[in-house]
PDB file of C-alpha atoms in Angstrom:
ATOM      1  CA  MET V   1       5.479  14.662   7.466  1.00 86.00           C
ATOM      2  CA  LYS V   2       8.627  15.770   5.350  1.00 90.00           C
ATOM      3  CA  PHE V   3       8.586  14.195   1.653  1.00 89.00           C
ATOM      4  CA  LEU V   4      12.214  13.066   1.315  1.00 91.00           C
ATOM      5  CA  GLU V   5      13.853  12.682  -2.004  1.00 91.00           C
ATOM      6  CA  TYR V   6      15.786   9.524  -2.937  1.00 89.00           C
ATOM      7  CA  THR V   7      17.492   9.398  -6.860  1.00 89.00           C
ATOM      8  CA  PRO V   8      16.555   5.286  -7.265  1.00 87.00           C
ATOM      9  CA  LEU V   9      12.855   6.167  -7.028  1.00 95.00           C
ATOM     10  CA  ASP V  10      13.081   8.755  -9.211  1.00 95.00           C
ATOM     11  CA  ARG V  11      14.431   6.273 -11.951  1.00 93.00           C
ATOM     12  CA  ILE V  12      11.577   3.872 -11.310  1.00 96.00           C
ATOM     13  CA  ASN V  13       8.893   7.011 -11.057  1.00 96.00           C
ATOM     14  CA  ASP V  14      10.123   8.433 -14.412  1.00 96.00           C
ATOM     15  CA  PHE V  15       9.205   4.747 -16.497  1.00 96.00           C
ATOM     16  CA  LEU V  16       5.555   4.689 -14.556  1.00 96.00           C
ATOM     17  CA  SER V  17       4.670   7.864 -14.597  1.00 92.00           C
ATOM     18  CA  HIS V  18       2.558   6.865 -17.847  1.00 86.00           C
ATOM     19  CA  LEU V  19       3.641   3.720 -19.754  1.00 94.00           C
ATOM     20  CA  ASN V  20       1.981   2.953 -22.869  1.00 94.00           C
ATOM     21  CA  LEU V  21       1.015  -0.587 -23.747  1.00 93.00           C
ATOM     22  CA  GLY V  22      -1.651   0.098 -26.360  1.00 91.00           C
ATOM     23  CA  GLU V  23      -4.985  -0.472 -25.014  1.00 91.00           C
ATOM     24  CA  ARG V  24      -3.585  -0.255 -21.587  1.00 92.00           C
ATOM     25  CA  SER V  25      -1.711   2.517 -19.388  1.00 94.00           C
ATOM     26  CA  ILE V  26       0.297   1.955 -16.531  1.00 94.00           C
ATOM     27  CA  LYS V  27       0.553   5.265 -13.740  1.00 94.00           C
ATOM     28  CA  GLY V  28       2.498   4.515 -10.956  1.00 94.00           C
ATOM     29  CA  CYS V  29       4.515   6.493  -8.387  1.00 95.00           C
ATOM     30  CA  LEU V  30       7.027   5.931  -5.510  1.00 97.00           C
ATOM     31  CA  GLU V  31       6.777   8.611  -2.491  1.00 96.00           C
ATOM     32  CA  ALA V  32       9.214   8.647   0.691  1.00 96.00           C
ATOM     33  CA  TYR V  33       8.110  10.638   3.393  1.00 94.00           C
ATOM     34  CA  SER V  34       9.884  11.355   7.049  1.00 93.00           C
ATOM     35  CA  CYS V  35       7.185  10.686   9.799  1.00 89.00           C
ATOM     36  CA  LYS V  36       8.244  13.605  11.796  1.00 84.00           C
ATOM     37  CA  HIS V  37       5.328  16.071  12.014  1.00 80.00           C
ATOM     38  CA  THR V  38       5.482  18.796  10.319  1.00 78.00           C
ATOM     39  CA  GLY V  39       2.324  22.116   9.587  1.00 76.00           C
ATOM     40  CA  THR V  40      -0.807  20.565  10.816  1.00 78.00           C
ATOM     41  CA  ASP V  41       0.161  16.805  10.962  1.00 79.00           C
ATOM     42  CA  LYS V  42       0.505  17.385  14.731  1.00 79.00           C
ATOM     43  CA  LYS V  43      -2.912  18.774  14.779  1.00 79.00           C
ATOM     44  CA  LEU V  44      -4.036  16.401  12.798  1.00 77.00           C
ATOM     45  CA  SER V  45      -2.451  13.095  14.443  1.00 79.00           C
ATOM     46  CA  LEU V  46      -4.319  14.859  17.695  1.00 81.00           C
ATOM     47  CA  SER V  47      -7.674  14.434  15.869  1.00 76.00           C
ATOM     48  CA  LEU V  48      -7.128  10.944  14.681  1.00 76.00           C
ATOM     49  CA  GLU V  49      -6.102   9.253  17.891  1.00 75.00           C
ATOM     50  CA  HIS V  50      -8.883  11.086  19.423  1.00 75.00           C
ATOM     51  CA  GLU V  51     -11.324  10.038  17.469  1.00 73.00           C
ATOM     52  CA  ILE V  52      -9.810   6.281  17.560  1.00 70.00           C
ATOM     53  CA  LEU V  53     -10.371   6.619  21.513  1.00 72.00           C
ATOM     54  CA  ASP V  54     -13.477   7.729  21.098  1.00 72.00           C
ATOM     55  CA  TYR V  55     -14.036   4.495  18.892  1.00 65.00           C
ATOM     56  CA  LEU V  56     -12.423   2.278  21.652  1.00 64.00           C
ATOM     57  CA  GLY V  57     -14.664   4.270  24.321  1.00 66.00           C
ATOM     58  CA  LYS V  58     -18.391   2.818  22.183  1.00 65.00           C
ATOM     59  CA  SER V  59     -16.791  -0.498  21.317  1.00 58.00           C
ATOM     60  CA  SER V  60     -18.479  -3.496  23.314  1.00 53.00           C
ATOM     61  CA  ASP V  61     -16.366  -5.860  21.054  1.00 49.00           C
ATOM     62  CA  SER V  62     -14.515  -8.360  23.388  1.00 45.00           C
ATOM     63  CA  TYR V  63     -13.507 -10.436  21.085  1.00 42.00           C
ATOM     64  CA  SER V  64      -9.576 -11.106  20.937  1.00 41.00           C
ATOM     65  CA  SER V  65      -9.667 -10.052  16.455  1.00 41.00           C
ATOM     66  CA  SER V  66     -11.563  -7.153  17.314  1.00 41.00           C
ATOM     67  CA  PRO V  67     -10.618  -3.798  15.925  1.00 46.00           C
ATOM     68  CA  ALA V  68     -10.606  -2.318  19.627  1.00 47.00           C
ATOM     69  CA  GLU V  69      -8.125  -5.318  20.417  1.00 52.00           C
ATOM     70  CA  TYR V  70      -5.866  -3.775  17.918  1.00 56.00           C
ATOM     71  CA  LEU V  71      -6.669  -0.524  18.633  1.00 56.00           C
ATOM     72  CA  LEU V  72      -5.351  -0.695  22.552  1.00 58.00           C
ATOM     73  CA  SER V  73      -1.905  -0.941  21.349  1.00 68.00           C
ATOM     74  CA  ARG V  74      -0.247   2.727  20.809  1.00 69.00           C
ATOM     75  CA  SER V  75       2.629   1.792  18.458  1.00 75.00           C
ATOM     76  CA  SER V  76      -0.574   0.280  16.222  1.00 75.00           C
ATOM     77  CA  ARG V  77      -2.228   3.044  16.594  1.00 77.00           C
ATOM     78  CA  LYS V  78       0.360   5.029  15.855  1.00 83.00           C
ATOM     79  CA  THR V  79       1.151   3.165  12.909  1.00 84.00           C
ATOM     80  CA  LEU V  80      -2.618   3.998  11.623  1.00 83.00           C
ATOM     81  CA  ILE V  81      -2.051   7.264  11.893  1.00 84.00           C
ATOM     82  CA  TYR V  82       1.247   7.577  10.408  1.00 87.00           C
ATOM     83  CA  LEU V  83      -0.647   5.602   6.858  1.00 87.00           C
ATOM     84  CA  VAL V  84      -3.116   7.713   7.009  1.00 84.00           C
ATOM     85  CA  LEU V  85      -1.054  11.210   7.405  1.00 86.00           C
ATOM     86  CA  ALA V  86       1.112   9.641   4.324  1.00 88.00           C
ATOM     87  CA  LEU V  87      -2.453   9.848   2.244  1.00 85.00           C
ATOM     88  CA  TYR V  88      -2.705  13.283   3.222  1.00 81.00           C
ATOM     89  CA  HIS V  89       0.823  13.852   1.838  1.00 84.00           C
ATOM     90  CA  THR V  90       0.280  12.120  -1.608  1.00 84.00           C
ATOM     91  CA  CYS V  91      -3.085  13.212  -2.152  1.00 81.00           C
ATOM     92  CA  PRO V  92      -3.099  17.089  -0.251  1.00 74.00           C
ATOM     93  CA  ASP V  93      -6.239  18.220  -1.828  1.00 73.00           C
ATOM     94  CA  TYR V  94      -8.409  14.978  -0.395  1.00 72.00           C
ATOM     95  CA  ASP V  95     -10.017  14.947   2.909  1.00 70.00           C
ATOM     96  CA  PHE V  96      -9.405  10.961   4.253  1.00 72.00           C
ATOM     97  CA  SER V  97     -11.453  11.633   7.354  1.00 65.00           C
ATOM     98  CA  ALA V  98     -13.397   8.747   5.906  1.00 62.00           C
ATOM     99  CA  VAL V  99     -10.595   6.368   5.984  1.00 68.00           C
ATOM    100  CA  LYS V 100     -11.711   3.114   7.829  1.00 66.00           C
ATOM    101  CA  ALA V 101      -8.771   1.143   9.786  1.00 68.00           C
ATOM    102  CA  HIS V 102      -9.561  -2.075   8.362  1.00 69.00           C
ATOM    103  CA  GLN V 103      -8.996  -1.005   4.762  1.00 76.00           C
ATOM    104  CA  PHE V 104      -4.927  -1.441   5.733  1.00 77.00           C
ATOM    105  CA  PHE V 105      -3.947  -4.826   5.724  1.00 81.00           C
ATOM    106  CA  MET V 106      -0.847  -6.169   7.048  1.00 83.00           C
ATOM    107  CA  GLU V 107       1.450  -8.443   4.077  1.00 79.00           C
ATOM    108  CA  GLU V 108       3.489 -10.403   5.632  1.00 74.00           C
ATOM    109  CA  THR V 109       6.424 -10.354   3.633  1.00 88.00           C
ATOM    110  CA  TRP V 110       7.738  -9.165   0.813  1.00 93.00           C
ATOM    111  CA  ASP V 111       7.319 -12.454  -1.025  1.00 93.00           C
ATOM    112  CA  THR V 112       3.494 -12.187  -0.854  1.00 92.00           C
ATOM    113  CA  PHE V 113       3.958  -8.520  -2.425  1.00 94.00           C
ATOM    114  CA  LYS V 114       6.266  -9.987  -4.805  1.00 95.00           C
ATOM    115  CA  GLN V 115       2.999 -12.228  -5.980  1.00 94.00           C
ATOM    116  CA  ILE V 116       0.986  -9.095  -5.997  1.00 94.00           C
ATOM    117  CA  PHE V 117       3.386  -7.472  -8.233  1.00 96.00           C
ATOM    118  CA  ASP V 118       4.348 -10.243 -10.384  1.00 95.00           C
ATOM    119  CA  THR V 119       0.711 -10.402 -11.354  1.00 94.00           C
ATOM    120  CA  TYR V 120      -0.609  -6.989 -12.372  1.00 95.00           C
ATOM    121  CA  MET V 121       3.215  -5.737 -13.504  1.00 96.00           C
ATOM    122  CA  LEU V 122       3.754  -8.909 -16.167  1.00 95.00           C
ATOM    123  CA  GLU V 123       4.185  -6.340 -18.913  1.00 95.00           C
ATOM    124  CA  ALA V 124       5.714  -3.467 -17.427  1.00 96.00           C
ATOM    125  CA  SER V 125       8.189  -5.532 -16.126  1.00 96.00           C
ATOM    126  CA  LYS V 126       9.094  -6.605 -19.482  1.00 95.00           C
ATOM    127  CA  GLU V 127       9.453  -2.782 -21.297  1.00 95.00           C
ATOM    128  CA  TRP V 128      11.721  -2.470 -18.734  1.00 96.00           C
ATOM    129  CA  ASN V 129      13.597  -5.311 -19.327  1.00 95.00           C
ATOM    130  CA  GLU V 130      14.351  -4.442 -22.814  1.00 94.00           C
ATOM    131  CA  ALA V 131      14.603  -1.016 -21.641  1.00 92.00           C
ATOM    132  CA  ASN V 132      17.153  -1.560 -19.495  1.00 91.00           C
ATOM    133  CA  GLU V 133      19.476  -4.248 -20.771  1.00 87.00           C
ATOM    134  CA  GLY V 134      18.105  -7.451 -19.056  1.00 86.00           C
ATOM    135  CA  TYR V 135      17.676  -5.785 -16.189  1.00 92.00           C
ATOM    136  CA  SER V 136      14.770  -6.551 -13.263  1.00 96.00           C
ATOM    137  CA  LEU V 137      11.918  -3.985 -12.599  1.00 96.00           C
ATOM    138  CA  LEU V 138      11.420  -5.737  -9.470  1.00 97.00           C
ATOM    139  CA  GLU V 139      14.887  -6.574  -8.083  1.00 97.00           C
ATOM    140  CA  ASP V 140      15.486  -2.754  -9.200  1.00 96.00           C
ATOM    141  CA  LEU V 141      12.474  -1.801  -6.678  1.00 97.00           C
ATOM    142  CA  ARG V 142      13.781  -4.199  -4.034  1.00 97.00           C
ATOM    143  CA  LYS V 143      17.279  -2.028  -4.186  1.00 96.00           C
ATOM    144  CA  ALA V 144      15.555   0.865  -4.141  1.00 96.00           C
ATOM    145  CA  LEU V 145      13.259   0.336  -1.308  1.00 97.00           C
ATOM    146  CA  ASP V 146      16.058  -1.316   0.699  1.00 96.00           C
ATOM    147  CA  GLU V 147      18.199   2.062   0.164  1.00 95.00           C
ATOM    148  CA  VAL V 148      15.252   4.140   1.154  1.00 95.00           C
ATOM    149  CA  VAL V 149      13.655   1.813   4.171  1.00 96.00           C
ATOM    150  CA  LYS V 150      15.704  -0.993   4.580  1.00 96.00           C
ATOM    151  CA  LEU V 151      13.383  -3.536   3.955  1.00 95.00           C
ATOM    152  CA  ALA V 152      14.326  -6.442   6.145  1.00 94.00           C
ATOM    153  CA  GLU V 153      13.319  -4.019   9.206  1.00 95.00           C
ATOM    154  CA  CYS V 154       9.844  -2.806   7.352  1.00 94.00           C
ATOM    155  CA  GLU V 155       6.114  -3.316   8.023  1.00 92.00           C
ATOM    156  CA  ILE V 156       4.332  -3.893   4.206  1.00 94.00           C
ATOM    157  CA  TYR V 157       0.631  -2.270   4.242  1.00 91.00           C
ATOM    158  CA  SER V 158      -1.568  -2.720   1.741  1.00 89.00           C
ATOM    159  CA  TYR V 159      -4.857   0.248   1.272  1.00 86.00           C
ATOM    160  CA  ASN V 160      -7.862  -1.498   0.042  1.00 83.00           C
ATOM    161  CA  PRO V 161     -10.698   1.317   0.087  1.00 78.00           C
ATOM    162  CA  ASP V 162     -13.801   0.861  -1.708  1.00 70.00           C
ATOM    163  CA  SER V 163     -13.162   1.278  -5.439  1.00 64.00           C
ATOM    164  CA  ASP V 164     -16.584   3.909  -5.773  1.00 62.00           C
ATOM    165  CA  ALA V 165     -14.242   6.064  -2.340  1.00 61.00           C
ATOM    166  CA  ASP V 166     -10.624   5.728  -3.807  1.00 69.00           C
ATOM    167  CA  PRO V 167      -8.850   9.192  -4.421  1.00 69.00           C
ATOM    168  CA  PHE V 168      -6.044   7.244  -6.588  1.00 70.00           C
ATOM    169  CA  LEU V 169      -8.409   5.262  -8.777  1.00 71.00           C
ATOM    170  CA  GLU V 170      -8.716   7.006 -12.317  1.00 73.00           C
ATOM    171  CA  ARG V 171     -11.540   6.691 -14.640  1.00 75.00           C
ATOM    172  CA  GLY V 172     -11.217   3.874 -16.915  1.00 78.00           C
ATOM    173  CA  ALA V 173      -8.929   1.636 -14.429  1.00 86.00           C
ATOM    174  CA  ILE V 174      -8.679  -1.970 -14.542  1.00 90.00           C
ATOM    175  CA  TRP V 175      -6.732  -2.619 -11.432  1.00 90.00           C
ATOM    176  CA  SER V 176      -4.511  -1.089  -9.168  1.00 89.00           C
ATOM    177  CA  PHE V 177      -2.891  -1.532  -5.632  1.00 92.00           C
ATOM    178  CA  ASN V 178      -1.539   0.712  -3.270  1.00 91.00           C
ATOM    179  CA  PHE V 179       1.104  -0.117  -0.768  1.00 95.00           C
ATOM    180  CA  PHE V 180       2.985   0.935   2.195  1.00 94.00           C
ATOM    181  CA  PHE V 181       6.425   0.124   3.183  1.00 96.00           C
ATOM    182  CA  TYR V 182       7.012   1.182   6.829  1.00 95.00           C
ATOM    183  CA  ASN V 183      10.193   1.301   8.977  1.00 95.00           C
ATOM    184  CA  ARG V 184       9.465   1.904  12.788  1.00 92.00           C
ATOM    185  CA  LYS V 185      13.070   2.448  13.688  1.00 94.00           C
ATOM    186  CA  LEU V 186      13.824   5.123  10.774  1.00 95.00           C
ATOM    187  CA  LYS V 187      10.604   6.252  10.483  1.00 93.00           C
ATOM    188  CA  ARG V 188       9.858   6.215   7.614  1.00 95.00           C
ATOM    189  CA  VAL V 189       7.365   5.567   4.986  1.00 95.00           C
ATOM    190  CA  VAL V 190       7.212   4.809   1.188  1.00 97.00           C
ATOM    191  CA  ASN V 191       3.988   4.823  -0.514  1.00 95.00           C
ATOM    192  CA  PHE V 192       4.062   2.374  -3.821  1.00 96.00           C
ATOM    193  CA  ARG V 193       0.773   3.203  -5.469  1.00 93.00           C
ATOM    194  CA  CYS V 194       0.463   2.117  -9.277  1.00 94.00           C
ATOM    195  CA  CYS V 195      -2.868   1.564 -11.449  1.00 91.00           C
ATOM    196  CA  CYS V 196      -3.781   0.131 -15.071  1.00 93.00           C
ATOM    197  CA  LEU V 197      -6.068   1.986 -17.264  1.00 91.00           C
ATOM    198  CA  SER V 198      -7.847   1.443 -20.501  1.00 92.00           C
ATOM    199  CA  ASN V 199      -6.470   3.449 -22.973  1.00 89.00           C
ATOM    200  CA  LEU V 200     -10.300   3.050 -24.847  1.00 85.00           C
ATOM    201  CA  ALA V 201     -12.207   4.258 -21.926  1.00 68.00           C
ATOM    202  CA  ASP V 202     -15.064   6.174 -23.167  1.00 55.00           C
ATOM    203  CA  GLY V 203     -13.980   9.670 -21.516  1.00 49.00           C
ATOM    204  CA  PHE V 204     -10.586   8.813 -20.030  1.00 44.00           C
ATOM    205  CA  HIS V 205      -8.764  11.439 -18.294  1.00 44.00           C
ATOM    206  CA  PHE V 206      -6.813  11.288 -14.905  1.00 43.00           C
ATOM    207  CA  GLU V 207      -9.179  12.714 -12.815  1.00 42.00           C
ATOM    208  CA  THR V 208      -9.305  11.147  -9.491  1.00 40.00           C
ATOM    209  CA  LEU V 209     -13.154   9.937  -7.830  1.00 38.00           C
ATOM    210  CA  GLY V 210     -14.545  11.334  -4.465  1.00 39.00           C
ATOM    211  CA  TYR V 211     -14.514   9.292  -0.840  1.00 38.00           C
ATOM    212  CA  GLU V 212     -18.126   8.320   0.937  1.00 42.00           C
ATOM    213  CA  ASP V 213     -18.530   9.811   4.103  1.00 45.00           C
ATOM    214  CA  ASP V 214     -20.377   7.174   5.418  1.00 44.00           C
ATOM    215  CA  GLY V 215     -19.733   4.208   8.221  1.00 46.00           C
ATOM    216  CA  GLU V 216     -17.246   4.071  10.951  1.00 49.00           C
ATOM    217  CA  ILE V 217     -13.487   4.884  10.350  1.00 47.00           C
ATOM    218  CA  PHE V 218     -12.158   2.028  12.665  1.00 46.00           C
ATOM    219  CA  ASP V 219     -14.948  -0.657  11.826  1.00 52.00           C
ATOM    220  CA  ASP V 220     -11.732  -3.712  11.882  1.00 53.00           C
ATOM    221  CA  MET V 221      -8.308  -3.211  11.358  1.00 53.00           C
ATOM    222  CA  ASP V 222      -5.333  -5.283  10.301  1.00 56.00           C
ATOM    223  CA  ILE V 223      -2.534  -3.794  11.832  1.00 57.00           C
TER     224      ILE V 223
END
């Protein structure tokens, strides 16, 4: 996957790079990628595909809501692979081979994302409003995403790994979210991750935590 530079995303990234709110700080990042394979992507995607097919061969679950049912669709397998590849590129020093398919959830609409955003980003939105002459952070985010991935054509996924196995969850974290905006036609994806950290946490720093390797990689999925 190729990292894509977009000025509208840079403006929001600068704001969210380390937003100090007193006892708390918010750190966020938006990264856009082309889904065209580069470097080791092809080898990694083939490995992921083989793992999925191996899982399907071993699965005896016949229920329509089972992960095997979803993974029978090649388009669903490709989507999962793109999302995992994006994770590798957002955190290149990390091994995401233990990522489980059920850790990705497809959000129904932009309104679903908006509800989550409004819940967690209220204080950040107020800061943006004051610094940008009354403009809305959510509206500016929507415009930026629309320019990059055309929101009307996007599928929105949230990534929810176990808290003790999340490389993006930093020490002192109070909450975090991680979304992917994926446009199949453009073969482009934007990752938006954000976390709120306590400035009072003992030994507060920005190191990442480790993944556990136990469990099946494709236990369940919502793609």
